[in-house]
Coordinates of C-alpha atoms and ligand atoms in Angstrom, one line a residue:
M13 CA 10.6 11.7 12.8
K14 CA 8.2 9.3 11.8
R15 CA 7.9 6.6 9.4
I16 CA 5.4 5.5 7.4
V17 CA 4.5 3.0 5.0
I18 CA 1.5 4.7 2.4
K19 CA 0.3 2.2 -0.2
V20 CA -2.3 2.4 -2.6
G21 CA -3.9 -0.2 -4.6
S22 CA -4.6 -0.8 -8.1
A23 CA -8.7 0.6 -7.6
V24 CA -7.5 4.3 -7.0
L25 CA -5.0 4.2 -10.0
R26 CA -7.0 3.2 -12.7
E27 CA -9.8 4.6 -14.1
G28 CA -11.9 2.8 -17.0
S29 CA -9.3 1.8 -20.0
A30 CA -6.8 4.7 -19.1
L31 CA -4.4 5.5 -15.6
A32 CA -6.2 7.7 -12.9
L33 CA -3.2 9.7 -13.1
Q34 CA -5.1 12.4 -10.8
R35 CA -5.0 10.0 -8.7
L36 CA -1.6 9.3 -8.5
N37 CA -0.2 12.6 -8.8
N38 CA -2.6 13.8 -6.0
L39 CA -0.8 10.8 -3.1
V40 CA 2.1 12.7 -5.0
D41 CA 1.5 15.6 -3.3
L42 CA 0.6 14.2 -0.2
I43 CA 3.9 12.2 -0.2
S44 CA 5.9 15.7 -0.6
K45 CA 3.7 18.2 1.6
L46 CA 4.1 15.0 4.7
K47 CA 7.6 15.0 3.2
N48 CA 8.9 18.7 3.1
E49 CA 7.0 19.9 6.3
K50 CA 9.5 16.8 8.0
K51 CA 6.9 15.5 9.6
Y52 CA 7.4 11.9 8.3
E53 CA 10.0 9.5 5.9
V54 CA 8.1 7.7 3.6
I55 CA 8.1 4.8 2.3
L56 CA 5.1 4.0 -0.9
V57 CA 3.9 0.3 -1.6
S58 CA 2.1 1.2 -5.1
S59 CA -0.1 -1.8 -7.1
G60 CA -1.1 -1.0 -10.3
A61 CA 1.6 -2.7 -13.2
V62 CA -1.2 -5.0 -14.1
A63 CA -4.0 -2.3 -14.7
A64 CA -0.8 -0.7 -16.0
G65 CA 0.0 -2.5 -18.5
N66 CA -3.4 -3.9 -19.8
I67 CA -3.8 -0.1 -21.2
T68 CA -1.0 -1.3 -23.2
L69 CA -1.4 -5.0 -24.2
N70 CA -5.2 -6.1 -23.6
L71 CA -4.4 -10.2 -22.3
D72 CA -6.9 -12.2 -20.2
K73 CA -6.0 -11.4 -16.7
T74 CA -7.3 -14.0 -14.9
N75 CA -4.3 -16.4 -16.2
I76 CA -0.9 -16.3 -14.6
L77 CA 2.2 -16.0 -17.2
N78 CA 0.0 -12.5 -18.7
R79 CA -0.2 -10.7 -15.3
Q80 CA 3.2 -11.1 -15.1
V81 CA 3.6 -10.1 -18.7
L82 CA 1.4 -7.4 -18.1
S83 CA 3.2 -6.3 -14.7
S84 CA 6.5 -6.8 -16.8
I85 CA 4.9 -3.6 -19.4
G86 CA 2.3 -1.7 -16.7
Q87 CA 5.9 -1.1 -13.7
P88 CA 7.8 1.3 -16.1
L89 CA 4.3 3.5 -17.5
L90 CA 3.5 4.0 -13.4
M91 CA 7.0 4.8 -12.4
K92 CA 7.4 7.7 -15.0
H93 CA 4.3 9.1 -13.5
Y94 CA 5.9 8.6 -10.3
K95 CA 9.0 10.2 -10.9
K96 CA 8.2 12.6 -13.0
R97 CA 5.6 13.8 -10.3
F98 CA 7.1 13.9 -8.1
S99 CA 10.5 16.0 -9.6
Q100 CA 7.9 18.8 -10.0
Y101 CA 8.8 18.9 -5.4
N102 CA 11.8 18.1 -6.4
I103 CA 12.2 15.0 -4.6
K104 CA 13.9 11.6 -6.6
C105 CA 12.4 8.4 -6.5
A106 CA 13.2 5.1 -6.8
Q107 CA 11.6 1.6 -7.5
M108 CA 12.4 -1.6 -5.1
L109 CA 10.6 -4.8 -6.5
L110 CA 10.2 -7.6 -3.5
V111 CA 9.3 -11.0 -2.9
A112 CA 8.4 -13.2 0.0
E113 CA 11.4 -14.6 0.1
D114 CA 13.4 -11.1 0.6
F115 CA 12.1 -11.4 4.1
D116 CA 12.4 -14.8 4.7
S117 CA 15.9 -14.8 5.0
R118 CA 17.4 -12.8 7.4
K119 CA 20.9 -12.5 5.4
R120 CA 18.0 -12.0 2.2
S121 CA 16.3 -9.5 5.1
K122 CA 19.6 -7.5 6.1
N123 CA 20.2 -6.6 2.8
V124 CA 16.8 -5.2 1.5
Q125 CA 17.1 -3.1 5.0
E126 CA 20.4 -2.2 4.1
V127 CA 19.3 -0.9 1.2
M128 CA 16.4 0.8 2.5
E129 CA 18.8 3.5 4.8
I130 CA 20.4 4.8 2.8
L131 CA 17.9 5.1 -0.2
L132 CA 15.7 7.1 3.1
K133 CA 18.8 9.2 4.1
N134 CA 19.3 10.5 0.9
N135 CA 15.5 11.8 0.9
I136 CA 14.7 9.8 -2.1
I137 CA 10.9 8.4 -1.7
P138 CA 11.0 4.2 -2.5
I139 CA 8.1 2.7 -4.3
I140 CA 7.8 -1.3 -3.4
N141 CA 5.6 -3.3 -5.9
E142 CA 5.3 -7.1 -6.0
N143 CA 8.7 -8.5 -8.6
D144 CA 5.0 -9.9 -10.2
V145 CA 7.4 -11.0 -13.4
I146 CA 9.3 -13.7 -11.0
A147 CA 7.2 -14.2 -7.8
N148 CA 5.9 -17.5 -8.3
E149 CA 3.7 -18.6 -6.3
E150 CA 6.7 -20.3 -3.5
L151 CA 7.9 -16.7 -3.7
L152 CA 4.7 -14.6 -4.0
F153 CA 2.7 -12.3 -1.2
G154 CA 0.1 -12.1 -4.3
D155 CA -1.7 -9.1 -2.4
N156 CA -0.1 -5.6 -2.1
D157 CA -1.5 -4.9 1.3
Q158 CA 0.4 -8.1 3.2
L159 CA 3.9 -7.0 1.3
A160 CA 2.8 -3.9 3.2
A161 CA 2.8 -5.0 6.5
H162 CA 5.9 -6.1 6.1
C163 CA 7.2 -3.5 4.2
A164 CA 5.7 -2.0 7.9
Y165 CA 7.4 -3.9 10.0
F166 CA 11.3 -4.9 7.9
F167 CA 11.8 -1.4 7.4
K168 CA 10.5 -0.4 11.7
A169 CA 8.4 2.1 10.7
D170 CA 5.9 3.6 12.9
M171 CA 2.8 3.1 11.4
L172 CA 1.1 2.0 7.8
V173 CA -1.5 3.4 5.9
I174 CA -3.1 1.9 3.4
L175 CA -5.3 4.0 0.6
S176 CA -7.7 1.9 -0.9
D177 CA -11.0 2.2 -2.8
I178 CA -12.1 1.3 1.2
D179 CA -12.6 3.4 3.1
A180 CA -12.7 1.8 6.5
L181 CA -13.9 -1.2 8.6
Y182 CA -17.7 -1.4 8.4
D183 CA -19.6 -2.9 10.8
E184 CA -21.5 -4.8 7.9
N185 CA -20.7 -5.3 4.1
P186 CA -21.6 -1.8 2.4
N187 CA -22.1 -2.5 -0.4
I188 CA -25.1 -5.3 0.4
N189 CA -26.2 -3.0 3.5
T190 CA -26.4 0.8 3.3
N191 CA -27.0 2.1 6.4
A192 CA -23.6 -0.3 8.2
N193 CA -21.2 1.7 10.2
I194 CA -17.8 2.5 10.6
L195 CA -15.8 0.8 12.3
K196 CA -12.7 4.0 13.7
N197 CA -10.6 2.0 15.9
V198 CA -10.5 -2.0 16.6
N199 CA -8.2 -3.7 18.1
F200 CA -8.9 -7.5 17.5
I201 CA -9.6 -9.4 14.2
K202 CA -11.2 -12.5 14.8
E203 CA -9.8 -15.4 13.5
E204 CA -12.9 -16.6 11.2
D205 CA -12.5 -12.6 9.9
L206 CA -9.1 -13.3 8.5
Q207 CA -10.5 -17.1 7.3
M208 CA -13.3 -15.2 5.0
K209 CA -12.9 -15.4 1.5
H210 CA -10.9 -12.9 -1.2
S211 CA -13.6 -10.8 -3.1
A212 CA -12.2 -7.3 -4.4
N213 CA -14.0 -5.4 -5.5
S214 CA -11.4 -4.4 -8.7
E215 CA -10.9 -6.4 -11.7
F216 CA -7.0 -5.7 -11.1
A217 CA -6.8 -5.4 -7.5
T218 CA -5.8 -8.5 -6.2
G219 CA -6.7 -7.8 -1.7
G220 CA -10.3 -6.9 -0.4
I221 CA -11.0 -6.1 2.9
V222 CA -9.6 -9.6 4.2
T223 CA -6.5 -9.0 2.7
K224 CA -6.9 -5.7 4.3
L225 CA -7.1 -7.9 8.3
K226 CA -4.9 -9.9 7.5
A227 CA -2.2 -6.9 7.4
A228 CA -3.5 -5.9 10.2
H229 CA -3.9 -8.2 12.3
F230 CA 0.1 -8.7 11.7
L231 CA 0.8 -5.2 12.6
M232 CA -0.8 -5.7 15.8
Q233 CA 1.7 -8.8 16.8
K234 CA 4.6 -6.8 16.0
N235 CA 2.1 -3.0 18.3
I236 CA 2.3 -1.2 14.4
P237 CA -0.9 0.3 14.3
M238 CA -2.3 0.5 10.4
Y239 CA -5.1 3.0 9.5
L240 CA -6.6 2.5 6.2
S241 CA -8.2 5.1 4.7
S242 CA -10.1 6.2 0.9
G243 CA -7.9 6.8 -1.7
F244 CA -10.1 8.2 -3.8
N245 CA -10.1 11.2 -1.4
L246 CA -7.6 12.1 0.7
E247 CA -8.9 14.5 3.3
N248 CA -9.2 12.1 5.9
V249 CA -5.6 11.0 5.6
Y250 CA -4.3 14.4 5.4
D251 CA -6.7 15.2 8.3
Y252 CA -5.1 12.2 9.9
L253 CA -1.7 12.4 8.9
L254 CA -0.9 16.1 9.2
E255 CA -3.8 17.8 11.7
D256 CA -3.5 15.0 13.7
K257 CA -7.6 14.6 13.6
H258 CA -9.1 11.3 13.8
N259 CA -12.5 12.2 11.6
S260 CA -12.5 8.5 9.2
G261 CA -11.2 5.8 8.4
T262 CA -10.4 2.6 10.5
L263 CA -7.1 2.8 13.0
F264 CA -6.1 -0.9 14.0
Q265 CA -4.2 -1.4 16.7
K266 CA -3.5 -3.3 19.7
Q267 CA -4.9 -2.0 22.5
G268 CA -2.7 -1.1 25.8
Ligands
LIG1 N1 1.2 -6.3 -7.4 C1 0.5 -6.2 -7.7 C2 0.5 -4.5 -9.6 O1 0.7 -4.6 -9.0 C3 -1.0 -5.5 -7.3 C4 -1.5 -6.9 -6.6 C5 -2.4 -5.8 -5.6 O2 -3.8 -5.8 -6.1 O3 -2.4 -5.9 -4.3 O4 -0.3 -4.9 -10.2

């Protein structure tokens, strides 16, 4: 059985002034199917704590302390919804809040790895987020794309799947050029592309295409493929993971 990390972004989980519960449920349905068909062991990395917290309390999100407060309110809300939907499939889930330091020190990463193995062995879906409340600058990944890439590597996954408001990598910015084409296979990322300024499309997301390229770049060096696809419409990811059909979305993979 293959092990995959699936990462979902804040923009997918928030719609206007509410949580996008239908999309969250669709994601849980996908994971349950992957699991029940015994094809994959799944680790979920979910953003959306700040976005969920902001539904309860309207604080200025540009302030880091406020973001930490909002994530402490939103994280249990997110978990409540995941737990509810997973329970319809009789699947249990668990929360793991991590910071960059957990992957820095060998002792800490070994500990987290051991916890992960026990969870997976017991058929529990681990749901990971950055521990925003305690993540100060030194401890911070800053975006869950790179956190998810580290999870894929440290938890020995066969692949990272990013489900985002960006449905693929394009040859030009699709927001500016409507004729931009999807790049279905990418096996090299230019250094200058990694240096571009972050530009998240959603007000709740920290990432954007650059953090996805950084995640893909990190994983290419470790020989772990990454598939980027839409989190709004899951048709392509279903086809890719369950039917082996790469209709759309971008597969980042080192050549050879
Ligand atoms: N950890 C943040 C949250 O859950 C999001 C980080 C990101 O957007 O990548 O709200």
